[in-house]
Short mmCIF file of C-alpha atoms and ligand atoms in Angstrom, two decimals:
data_model
loop_
_atom_site.label_atom_id
_atom_site.label_comp_id
_atom_site.label_asym_id
_atom_site.label_seq_id
_atom_site.Cartn_x
_atom_site.Cartn_y
_atom_site.Cartn_z
CA MET A 10 -31.69 -0.70 -4.92
CA GLN A 11 -34.82 0.58 -3.15
CA LYS A 12 -34.00 -1.48 -0.07
CA ALA A 13 -30.42 -0.27 0.03
CA ASN A 14 -31.47 3.36 -0.16
CA LYS A 15 -33.84 2.89 2.74
CA ALA A 16 -31.07 1.24 4.70
CA SER A 17 -28.79 4.18 3.96
CA ALA A 18 -31.38 6.67 5.16
CA HIS A 19 -31.77 4.71 8.37
CA LEU A 20 -28.03 4.51 8.77
CA ASN A 21 -27.72 8.26 8.32
CA ARG A 22 -30.05 8.77 11.26
CA ARG A 23 -28.16 6.21 13.35
CA THR A 24 -24.86 7.82 12.53
CA PHE A 25 -26.28 11.20 13.38
CA VAL A 26 -27.26 9.91 16.80
CA LYS A 27 -23.88 8.30 17.24
CA THR A 28 -21.84 11.40 16.32
CA THR A 29 -24.08 13.79 18.20
CA PHE A 30 -23.69 11.66 21.30
CA ALA A 31 -19.91 11.54 20.88
CA ALA A 32 -19.74 15.33 20.60
CA GLY A 33 -22.11 15.75 23.55
CA ALA A 34 -20.00 13.42 25.64
CA GLY A 35 -17.13 15.85 25.10
CA LEU A 36 -14.62 13.58 23.35
CA ALA A 37 -11.56 15.75 23.02
CA LEU A 38 -10.18 14.24 19.83
CA GLY A 39 -12.89 12.25 18.08
CA PRO A 40 -13.06 11.77 14.32
CA GLN A 41 -15.89 14.28 14.02
CA ALA A 42 -13.76 17.07 15.40
CA LEU A 43 -10.78 15.97 13.34
CA PHE A 44 -12.58 15.84 10.03
CA GLY A 45 -14.66 18.94 10.66
CA HIS A 46 -17.67 17.03 9.48
CA SER A 47 -21.23 17.97 10.30
CA ALA A 48 -23.82 15.24 10.71
CA SER A 49 -26.01 16.67 7.97
CA GLU A 50 -23.25 16.40 5.33
CA GLU A 51 -23.47 13.61 2.79
CA LYS A 52 -21.61 10.46 3.82
CA VAL A 53 -19.01 8.66 1.73
CA ARG A 54 -20.36 5.21 0.95
CA MET A 55 -17.53 2.71 1.27
CA ALA A 56 -17.60 -0.99 0.35
CA PHE A 57 -14.92 -3.57 1.10
CA ILE A 58 -13.81 -6.35 -1.24
CA GLY A 59 -11.65 -8.81 0.69
CA VAL A 60 -12.03 -8.58 4.47
CA GLY A 61 -9.13 -10.75 5.57
CA GLY A 62 -6.36 -9.38 7.79
CA ARG A 63 -5.65 -6.27 5.75
CA GLY A 64 -9.21 -5.54 4.66
CA ARG A 65 -10.37 -5.52 8.28
CA SER A 66 -7.52 -3.26 9.28
CA HIS A 67 -8.65 -0.69 6.65
CA MET A 68 -12.20 -1.21 7.82
CA LYS A 69 -11.33 -0.46 11.47
CA ASN A 70 -9.74 2.86 10.49
CA ILE A 71 -12.58 3.84 8.22
CA LEU A 72 -15.27 2.86 10.76
CA ASN A 73 -13.69 5.32 13.19
CA ARG A 74 -14.84 8.17 10.98
CA SER A 75 -18.20 9.86 11.22
CA ASP A 76 -18.43 10.73 7.52
CA ILE A 77 -18.84 7.23 6.06
CA LEU A 78 -21.39 4.50 5.51
CA VAL A 79 -20.70 0.83 4.73
CA PRO A 80 -23.52 -0.51 2.56
CA ALA A 81 -21.79 -3.72 1.42
CA ILE A 82 -18.86 -6.06 1.97
CA CYS A 83 -17.61 -9.03 -0.04
CA ASP A 84 -15.47 -12.07 0.72
CA PRO A 85 -16.05 -15.76 -0.07
CA ASP A 86 -14.57 -16.74 3.31
CA PRO A 87 -17.43 -16.89 5.89
CA SER A 88 -15.07 -16.50 8.83
CA ALA A 89 -13.62 -13.29 7.39
CA ILE A 90 -17.15 -11.97 6.81
CA ASP A 91 -18.17 -12.85 10.39
CA GLN A 92 -15.21 -11.00 11.83
CA ALA A 93 -15.89 -7.98 9.63
CA LEU A 94 -19.58 -7.90 10.63
CA LYS A 95 -18.55 -7.93 14.27
CA LEU A 96 -16.36 -4.87 13.71
CA ILE A 97 -19.17 -3.06 11.94
CA SER A 98 -21.70 -3.87 14.61
CA LYS A 99 -19.27 -2.90 17.38
CA ALA A 100 -18.77 0.47 15.70
CA GLY A 101 -22.54 1.03 15.85
CA TYR A 102 -23.29 0.70 12.16
CA GLU A 103 -26.17 -1.11 10.44
CA LYS A 104 -25.40 -4.60 9.12
CA PRO A 105 -24.21 -4.24 5.49
CA GLU A 106 -25.29 -6.48 2.62
CA THR A 107 -22.80 -9.34 2.27
CA TYR A 108 -21.54 -10.86 -1.00
CA THR A 109 -20.07 -14.26 -0.30
CA GLU A 110 -21.23 -16.78 -2.87
CA SER A 111 -18.20 -17.02 -5.12
CA GLU A 112 -14.97 -15.33 -6.06
CA PHE A 113 -16.92 -13.28 -8.59
CA SER A 114 -19.57 -12.01 -6.16
CA TYR A 115 -17.75 -8.67 -6.08
CA LEU A 116 -19.25 -8.00 -9.53
CA LYS A 117 -22.73 -8.03 -7.95
CA LEU A 118 -21.53 -5.65 -5.25
CA LEU A 119 -20.20 -3.30 -7.93
CA GLU A 120 -23.67 -3.14 -9.53
CA ARG A 121 -25.06 -1.31 -6.50
CA GLU A 122 -25.76 2.36 -6.95
CA ASP A 123 -25.27 3.26 -3.30
CA ILE A 124 -21.48 2.83 -3.29
CA ASP A 125 -18.95 5.61 -3.96
CA ALA A 126 -15.73 3.70 -3.39
CA VAL A 127 -14.31 0.24 -2.77
CA VAL A 128 -11.30 -0.84 -0.73
CA ILE A 129 -9.72 -3.88 -2.40
CA SER A 130 -7.63 -6.07 -0.06
CA THR A 131 -7.58 -9.41 -1.84
CA PRO A 132 -4.75 -11.71 -2.99
CA TRP A 133 -2.48 -10.13 -5.61
CA LEU A 134 -3.90 -11.87 -8.66
CA TRP A 135 -7.31 -10.25 -8.06
CA HIS A 136 -6.10 -6.68 -7.65
CA THR A 137 -6.10 -5.37 -11.22
CA ARG A 138 -9.20 -7.20 -12.30
CA MET A 139 -11.18 -5.79 -9.35
CA THR A 140 -9.72 -2.30 -9.75
CA VAL A 141 -10.61 -2.20 -13.44
CA ASP A 142 -14.14 -3.53 -12.80
CA ALA A 143 -14.62 -0.96 -10.01
CA MET A 144 -13.61 1.94 -12.25
CA LYS A 145 -15.89 0.64 -15.02
CA ALA A 146 -18.74 0.60 -12.48
CA GLY A 147 -17.97 4.23 -11.59
CA LYS A 148 -16.53 3.47 -8.14
CA TYR A 149 -13.28 4.95 -6.83
CA ALA A 150 -10.91 2.05 -6.27
CA GLY A 151 -8.47 1.91 -3.38
CA VAL A 152 -6.25 -1.06 -4.07
CA GLU A 153 -3.73 -2.78 -1.84
CA VAL A 154 -0.14 -3.33 -2.90
CA SER A 155 1.07 -4.25 -5.43
CA ALA A 156 -1.69 -3.13 -7.76
CA ALA A 157 -0.68 -5.26 -10.76
CA ASN A 158 1.37 -8.32 -11.67
CA THR A 159 2.07 -7.84 -15.38
CA ILE A 160 2.77 -4.91 -17.69
CA GLU A 161 -0.50 -5.63 -19.45
CA GLU A 162 -2.35 -5.26 -16.13
CA CYS A 163 -0.58 -1.94 -15.50
CA TRP A 164 -1.85 -0.66 -18.85
CA ASP A 165 -5.34 -2.05 -18.16
CA MET A 166 -5.58 0.13 -15.05
CA VAL A 167 -4.27 3.24 -16.79
CA ASN A 168 -6.45 2.77 -19.89
CA THR A 169 -9.58 2.14 -17.83
CA HIS A 170 -8.93 5.25 -15.75
CA GLU A 171 -8.48 7.32 -18.91
CA GLU A 172 -11.58 5.84 -20.57
CA THR A 173 -13.88 6.18 -17.55
CA GLY A 174 -12.43 9.23 -15.78
CA VAL A 175 -12.74 7.24 -12.53
CA HIS A 176 -9.82 7.23 -10.11
CA THR A 177 -7.69 4.54 -8.49
CA MET A 178 -5.48 5.04 -5.46
CA ILE A 179 -2.70 2.63 -4.61
CA LEU A 180 -2.98 2.23 -0.83
CA GLU A 181 0.77 2.42 -0.15
CA ASN A 182 0.83 3.14 3.56
CA VAL A 183 4.62 3.47 3.94
CA CYS A 184 4.50 6.75 2.00
CA TYR A 185 2.79 8.07 5.14
CA ARG A 186 5.31 6.81 7.73
CA ARG A 187 6.23 9.69 10.00
CA ASP A 188 10.00 9.60 9.37
CA VAL A 189 9.42 9.02 5.64
CA MET A 190 7.23 12.12 5.44
CA ALA A 191 9.77 14.14 7.44
CA VAL A 192 12.50 13.10 4.97
CA LEU A 193 10.15 13.99 2.09
CA ASN A 194 9.79 17.43 3.68
CA MET A 195 13.59 17.70 3.90
CA VAL A 196 13.88 16.73 0.21
CA ARG A 197 11.31 19.36 -0.75
CA GLN A 198 13.08 21.98 1.37
CA ASP A 199 16.38 21.15 -0.34
CA VAL A 200 18.18 19.84 2.76
CA PHE A 201 19.97 17.18 0.66
CA GLY A 202 20.37 19.37 -2.45
CA GLU A 203 19.73 17.70 -5.79
CA LEU A 204 19.08 13.99 -5.27
CA VAL A 205 21.54 11.49 -6.76
CA HIS A 206 20.80 8.07 -5.29
CA ALA A 207 18.38 6.21 -3.02
CA ARG A 208 18.15 2.78 -1.47
CA CYS A 209 15.06 0.97 -0.26
CA GLY A 210 13.52 -2.47 -0.07
CA TYR A 211 11.29 -4.98 1.57
CA ARG A 212 13.46 -7.05 3.90
CA HIS A 213 11.04 -9.03 6.00
CA ASP A 214 11.37 -12.62 7.21
CA LEU A 215 8.04 -13.96 5.90
CA ARG A 216 8.77 -17.65 6.43
CA GLY A 217 6.16 -17.88 9.21
CA VAL A 218 3.64 -16.15 6.92
CA LYS A 219 4.44 -18.20 3.82
CA PHE A 220 4.02 -21.38 5.87
CA ASN A 221 1.08 -21.42 8.27
CA PRO A 222 0.50 -23.67 10.10
CA GLY A 223 3.82 -25.50 10.31
CA VAL A 224 5.25 -25.85 6.80
CA GLU A 225 1.88 -25.89 5.03
CA PHE A 226 0.68 -23.53 2.33
CA GLY A 227 -2.04 -23.41 -0.34
CA GLU A 228 -5.57 -24.70 0.14
CA GLY A 229 -6.40 -25.50 3.76
CA SER A 230 -3.62 -23.32 5.16
CA LEU A 231 -4.06 -20.01 6.99
CA GLY A 232 -3.89 -16.32 6.08
CA GLU A 233 -1.52 -15.31 3.30
CA ALA A 234 -0.06 -18.84 3.13
CA ARG A 235 -3.19 -19.66 1.15
CA TRP A 236 -2.06 -17.57 -1.82
CA ARG A 237 1.20 -15.67 -1.31
CA THR A 238 3.53 -18.66 -1.13
CA GLN A 239 2.63 -19.86 -4.63
CA HIS A 240 4.33 -16.75 -6.00
CA SER A 241 7.64 -17.78 -4.36
CA LEU A 242 7.30 -21.19 -5.96
CA HIS A 243 6.77 -19.94 -9.49
CA ARG A 244 8.28 -16.45 -9.80
CA ASP A 245 11.76 -14.99 -9.42
CA GLY A 246 11.79 -11.21 -9.16
CA ASP A 247 10.96 -8.38 -6.81
CA LEU A 248 7.47 -9.55 -5.90
CA TYR A 249 6.67 -6.73 -3.45
CA PRO A 250 8.42 -3.50 -4.43
CA THR A 251 6.05 -0.71 -3.41
CA HIS A 252 6.69 -0.35 0.35
CA GLY A 253 10.24 0.70 -0.47
CA VAL A 254 9.84 2.30 -3.85
CA GLY A 255 6.63 4.26 -3.15
CA PRO A 256 8.24 6.65 -0.65
CA ILE A 257 11.32 7.11 -2.84
CA ALA A 258 9.14 7.77 -5.89
CA THR A 259 7.37 10.60 -4.07
CA MET A 260 10.75 12.09 -3.08
CA MET A 261 12.09 11.83 -6.64
CA ASN A 262 8.89 13.18 -8.25
CA ILE A 263 8.35 10.06 -10.33
CA ASN A 264 5.66 10.73 -12.98
CA ARG A 265 5.89 14.42 -12.01
CA GLY A 266 8.96 15.83 -13.70
CA ASN A 267 10.86 12.55 -13.55
CA ARG A 268 10.16 8.92 -14.30
CA PHE A 269 11.49 5.41 -13.92
CA GLU A 270 13.39 4.72 -17.12
CA SER A 271 14.96 1.26 -16.87
CA LEU A 272 16.05 -1.45 -14.47
CA THR A 273 18.32 -4.45 -14.12
CA THR A 274 17.78 -7.17 -11.52
CA HIS A 275 19.96 -9.83 -9.93
CA SER A 276 18.73 -12.77 -7.88
CA THR A 277 20.58 -15.09 -5.52
CA LYS A 278 20.12 -18.82 -5.14
CA SER A 279 17.05 -19.98 -3.24
CA ARG A 280 17.79 -21.68 0.07
CA GLY A 281 15.69 -20.07 2.81
CA LEU A 282 12.30 -21.67 2.21
CA HIS A 283 13.70 -25.16 1.68
CA ASP A 284 15.82 -24.94 4.83
CA TYR A 285 12.83 -23.69 6.81
CA ILE A 286 10.76 -26.71 5.74
CA VAL A 287 13.55 -29.18 6.48
CA ASN A 288 14.42 -27.71 9.89
CA HIS A 289 10.87 -27.06 11.10
CA PRO A 290 9.61 -29.49 13.80
CA GLU A 291 6.49 -30.14 11.68
CA GLY A 292 8.51 -30.51 8.46
CA GLY A 293 11.70 -32.50 7.85
CA GLU A 294 13.48 -34.07 4.86
CA ALA A 295 10.61 -36.51 4.33
CA HIS A 296 7.90 -33.84 4.17
CA PRO A 297 6.45 -33.53 0.64
CA ASN A 298 7.13 -29.77 0.64
CA ALA A 299 10.85 -30.48 1.10
CA LYS A 300 10.90 -31.74 -2.51
CA LEU A 301 9.71 -28.47 -3.97
CA ARG A 302 12.01 -26.28 -6.04
CA TRP A 303 11.48 -22.61 -5.16
CA GLU A 304 11.94 -20.13 -8.00
CA LEU A 305 12.24 -17.00 -5.86
CA GLY A 306 15.86 -16.09 -5.08
CA ASP A 307 16.39 -15.33 -1.40
CA VAL A 308 17.72 -11.83 -2.06
CA VAL A 309 16.65 -10.02 -5.22
CA THR A 310 18.30 -6.67 -5.98
CA THR A 311 17.12 -4.22 -8.62
CA GLN A 312 18.84 -1.06 -9.84
CA ILE A 313 16.48 1.50 -11.33
CA ASN A 314 17.62 4.44 -13.50
CA THR A 315 15.49 7.57 -13.59
CA THR A 316 15.33 10.04 -16.47
CA ASN A 317 16.78 12.74 -14.18
CA GLY A 318 19.92 10.68 -13.65
CA GLU A 319 19.34 9.14 -10.22
CA THR A 320 19.67 5.46 -9.36
CA ILE A 321 17.56 3.52 -6.84
CA LEU A 322 18.69 0.22 -5.33
CA VAL A 323 15.66 -1.89 -4.34
CA THR A 324 15.98 -5.13 -2.35
CA HIS A 325 13.42 -7.91 -1.92
CA ASP A 326 14.45 -10.29 0.85
CA THR A 327 11.70 -12.42 2.45
CA ASN A 328 13.05 -15.98 2.82
CA LEU A 329 15.88 -15.69 5.36
CA PRO A 330 16.08 -15.10 9.11
CA ARG A 331 16.52 -11.37 9.65
CA PRO A 332 14.93 -8.41 11.47
CA TYR A 333 12.44 -6.29 9.52
CA SER A 334 13.87 -3.45 7.46
CA LEU A 335 12.78 -1.20 4.62
CA ASN A 336 16.40 -0.15 4.29
CA PHE A 337 15.90 3.51 3.33
CA GLU A 338 18.72 5.80 2.25
CA VAL A 339 18.35 9.10 0.41
CA GLN A 340 21.44 10.84 -0.92
CA GLY A 341 21.91 14.21 -2.57
CA VAL A 342 24.75 16.60 -3.40
CA LYS A 343 24.62 18.14 0.09
CA GLY A 344 24.13 15.09 2.30
CA ILE A 345 22.49 11.82 3.12
CA ALA A 346 19.84 10.23 5.37
CA ASP A 347 19.92 6.57 6.36
CA PHE A 348 16.73 5.61 8.14
CA ASP A 349 15.04 2.44 9.21
CA SER A 350 12.49 1.54 11.84
CA HIS A 351 15.08 1.87 14.61
CA THR A 352 18.13 3.70 13.27
CA ARG A 353 17.68 7.14 11.82
CA ARG A 354 20.79 9.08 10.99
CA ILE A 355 21.68 12.01 8.79
CA TYR A 356 24.73 13.82 7.53
CA ILE A 357 24.50 17.29 5.97
CA GLU A 358 27.68 19.00 4.84
CA GLY A 359 28.25 22.30 6.63
CA THR A 360 25.78 21.43 9.40
CA SER A 361 26.93 18.06 10.72
CA LYS A 362 30.35 17.51 12.27
CA PRO A 363 32.58 16.49 9.29
CA HIS A 364 32.41 12.79 8.42
CA THR A 365 30.10 12.07 11.38
CA TRP A 366 26.52 10.83 11.39
CA GLU A 367 23.94 12.76 13.43
CA ASP A 368 20.99 11.08 15.10
CA MET A 369 17.86 12.28 13.26
CA GLU A 370 16.04 12.30 16.60
CA SER A 371 18.25 15.24 17.65
CA GLY A 372 15.82 17.80 16.24
CA TRP A 373 15.70 16.90 12.54
CA LEU A 374 12.53 14.78 12.72
CA LYS A 375 10.76 17.36 14.85
CA LYS A 376 11.78 20.30 12.68
CA TYR A 377 10.61 18.63 9.47
CA ASP A 378 7.60 16.78 10.89
CA HIS A 379 4.92 16.89 8.20
CA PRO A 380 1.83 19.08 8.90
CA LEU A 381 -0.39 16.00 8.48
CA TRP A 382 1.42 14.23 11.31
CA LYS A 383 1.37 17.37 13.43
CA ARG A 384 -2.38 17.53 13.08
CA PHE A 385 -3.39 13.88 13.20
CA GLY A 386 -0.41 12.13 14.81
CA GLU A 387 -1.93 11.64 18.23
CA TYR A 388 -5.16 10.31 16.79
CA ALA A 389 -3.38 8.10 14.21
CA ALA A 390 -1.23 6.33 16.80
CA GLY A 391 -3.59 3.37 17.29
CA SER A 392 -4.37 2.81 13.63
CA GLY A 393 -1.80 0.18 12.65
CA HIS A 394 1.82 0.12 11.43
CA GLY A 395 2.83 2.94 13.79
CA GLY A 396 0.01 5.23 12.66
CA MET A 397 0.70 5.40 8.94
CA ASP A 398 -2.37 3.28 8.12
CA PHE A 399 -4.65 6.05 9.36
CA PHE A 400 -3.22 8.47 6.80
CA VAL A 401 -3.55 6.25 3.76
CA ASP A 402 -7.22 5.54 4.53
CA HIS A 403 -7.81 9.18 5.39
CA ALA A 404 -6.32 10.30 2.05
CA PHE A 405 -8.46 7.81 0.17
CA VAL A 406 -11.74 8.80 1.84
CA GLU A 407 -10.96 12.51 1.56
CA SER A 408 -10.20 12.18 -2.18
CA VAL A 409 -13.49 10.36 -2.72
CA LYS A 410 -15.34 12.97 -0.69
CA ARG A 411 -13.81 15.84 -2.67
CA LYS A 412 -14.12 13.95 -5.99
CA VAL A 413 -10.48 14.68 -6.82
CA SER A 414 -7.50 12.65 -7.98
CA PRO A 415 -6.04 10.72 -5.05
CA PRO A 416 -2.50 11.66 -3.99
CA LEU A 417 -1.10 8.27 -5.09
CA ASP A 418 -2.81 7.73 -8.41
CA VAL A 419 -3.21 5.13 -11.13
CA TYR A 420 0.07 6.17 -12.79
CA ASP A 421 1.90 5.59 -9.50
CA ALA A 422 0.12 2.25 -9.16
CA ALA A 423 1.23 1.24 -12.66
CA SER A 424 4.83 2.40 -12.57
CA TRP A 425 5.60 1.08 -9.08
CA SER A 426 3.88 -2.28 -9.70
CA ALA A 427 5.66 -2.65 -13.06
CA ILE A 428 8.89 -3.33 -11.17
CA SER A 429 7.72 -6.90 -10.46
CA PRO A 430 7.24 -8.09 -14.06
CA LEU A 431 10.23 -6.09 -15.33
CA SER A 432 12.50 -7.56 -12.64
CA GLU A 433 11.30 -11.06 -13.50
CA GLN A 434 12.04 -10.42 -17.16
CA SER A 435 15.48 -9.04 -16.35
CA ILE A 436 16.42 -12.12 -14.32
CA ALA A 437 15.00 -14.44 -16.99
CA GLU A 438 17.18 -12.72 -19.61
CA GLY A 439 20.43 -12.98 -17.60
CA ASN A 440 20.07 -9.61 -15.82
CA ALA A 441 19.29 -7.76 -19.05
CA ILE A 442 18.15 -4.15 -18.94
CA GLN A 443 14.36 -3.62 -19.14
CA TYR A 444 12.64 -0.36 -20.02
CA PHE A 445 9.61 1.02 -18.17
CA PRO A 446 6.69 1.97 -20.38
CA ASP A 447 5.76 5.63 -19.99
CA PHE A 448 2.34 5.04 -18.45
CA THR A 449 1.67 8.80 -18.41
CA ARG A 450 2.17 9.05 -22.21
CA GLY A 451 4.40 12.09 -21.79
CA LYS A 452 2.36 13.84 -19.10
CA TRP A 453 5.15 13.22 -16.58
CA ILE A 454 7.05 16.13 -18.11
CA ASN A 455 4.56 18.75 -16.91
CA ASN A 456 2.74 16.95 -14.08
CA LYS A 457 3.20 18.64 -10.71
CA ALA A 458 3.79 16.89 -7.36
CA LEU A 459 0.54 15.82 -5.73
CA PHE A 460 1.39 13.58 -2.77
CA ALA A 461 1.31 15.39 0.60
CA THR A 462 0.80 18.79 -0.99
CA GLN A 463 -2.52 19.60 0.72
CA GLY A 464 -1.01 20.95 3.93
CA ASP A 465 -2.62 19.28 6.92
CA GLU A 466 -5.78 18.27 5.03
CA TYR A 467 -5.02 14.83 3.56
N1 NAD B 15 0.04 -2.33 3.04
C1 NAD B 15 0.30 -3.21 3.99
O1 NAD B 15 0.95 -2.92 4.99
C2 NAD B 15 -0.21 -4.60 3.83
C3 NAD B 15 -0.21 -5.49 4.91
C4 NAD B 15 -0.74 -6.76 4.72
C5 NAD B 15 -1.26 -7.12 3.49
N2 NAD B 15 -1.24 -6.25 2.46
C6 NAD B 15 -1.81 -6.60 1.16
O2 NAD B 15 -3.22 -6.70 1.33
C7 NAD B 15 -3.74 -7.74 0.50
C8 NAD B 15 -4.51 -8.75 1.33
O3 NAD B 15 -3.63 -9.33 2.26
P1 NAD B 15 -4.15 -9.99 3.62
O4 NAD B 15 -2.99 -10.07 4.52
O5 NAD B 15 -5.38 -9.34 4.07
O6 NAD B 15 -4.48 -11.45 3.08
P2 NAD B 15 -5.58 -12.46 3.67
O7 NAD B 15 -5.33 -13.75 3.02
O8 NAD B 15 -5.61 -12.34 5.15
O9 NAD B 15 -6.96 -11.84 3.16
C9 NAD B 15 -7.34 -11.84 1.81
C10 NAD B 15 -8.86 -11.95 1.80
O10 NAD B 15 -9.31 -11.84 0.46
C11 NAD B 15 -10.39 -12.77 0.31
N3 NAD B 15 -10.59 -13.05 -1.11
C12 NAD B 15 -9.91 -13.92 -1.89
N4 NAD B 15 -10.44 -13.92 -3.13
C13 NAD B 15 -11.48 -13.04 -3.12
C14 NAD B 15 -12.43 -12.63 -4.09
N5 NAD B 15 -12.39 -13.08 -5.33
N6 NAD B 15 -13.38 -11.74 -3.71
C15 NAD B 15 -13.42 -11.23 -2.45
N7 NAD B 15 -12.54 -11.60 -1.50
C16 NAD B 15 -11.58 -12.49 -1.83
C17 NAD B 15 -9.94 -13.97 1.12
O11 NAD B 15 -11.00 -14.85 1.41
C18 NAD B 15 -9.35 -13.31 2.34
O12 NAD B 15 -10.30 -13.12 3.36
C19 NAD B 15 -2.53 -8.30 -0.23
O13 NAD B 15 -2.41 -7.68 -1.45
C20 NAD B 15 -1.36 -7.94 0.64
O14 NAD B 15 -0.16 -7.83 -0.08
C21 NAD B 15 -0.73 -5.01 2.62
#
């Protein structure tokens, strides 16, 4: 550890030079000004486990800050490591220690004493294991979505957090989408009245991701096709619920005065992936992958009941040709919002013309723009996914820095991720009702809202 500490001291000096120069050069809106950070303050020491597409995107955002150090990164894929090192060097940081030998090298990284937090952006089946090991090693864990694949894994995360007192944040970026946060503001300011129903989902044509290149997947293929596609082959359920459900959970105060109680799930036949293989110029009827039987239904719909009497309709739809949609709708006793990436409309009784949708762009989004977006929006714009990625990384780093519970915590990670195994079980039992464990062990009754409650801080 001696060597690492020396490296950190050197890096501190380098970073000091870097930030002082930036300020001297008169950058109007640099990270230093935004985070109000002085060069003499202690840095947050961030490590990265998994530096593929998503890991590097987190890394880019975090490297833009002046209050961090990156002592170590880990990935068994040399090309991912090379690309990550380039980003780090380009940002003016010292070369970090790399952990590349095997899939378990992350355990060595976690032994280091000069790391405060890890960002975990690995394939799904590694998430819980790495999160639990990070908490046991005393490191804040920021884990990509979904955080867990089984109910047992959900409990493992919660139990480890409670045993160690170390925090986990589920890095659900969509909670920070600008229109989502504006609607959250409207919910909190009672624009819709008491909530009754919501709709959301992940409706994304992933065929070109599940097969890459051509109709190939698994070993030797590219990107997520190396690991994600196997889940469609073997599992039928909502495999990716949190982009839709995370935002709705914050609006409905799940685990904070309310909780997910039960669900039932229906799944259609599976046609999309087979047809894609057969019709692809590099596939065809004779291709070996055309013989596969895909478990995942093309459209999987789940109805969730909450203890406060709302329902949430969640759709998972990744195998058919269609434009991207998270399919949001939020409905209360006074009105309704229906908002997607391109269409945003609202109807509020007494304000809107009777029985007529209003465009949310006509003042609603501006009026209810969240303070975080007002402060950081311009800076966030280049950070990925329309800016929301900046906020999720910002919230994670700020929580680590302040040593406080992150705004999307281990209980959120567990209850949102639990939708996958519960939906699989429901389908397997002929759409039978499944009950969510109470991961908070009763604390949901008195817990207060946490997400986006720190004004324009994080
Ligand atoms: N929130 C979002 O918008 C968003 C977007 C894309 C991906 N994701 C999520 O991020 C995660 C990663 O996805 P991706 O697109 O970067 O996939 P990817 O395949 O591009 O990258 C995964 C990386 O993890 C590495 N890895 C695999 N096993 C490892 C191990 N044992 N130790 C260390 N590294 C290991 C791989 O070598 C690879 O570089 C997934 O959970 C995915 O669902 C989220």
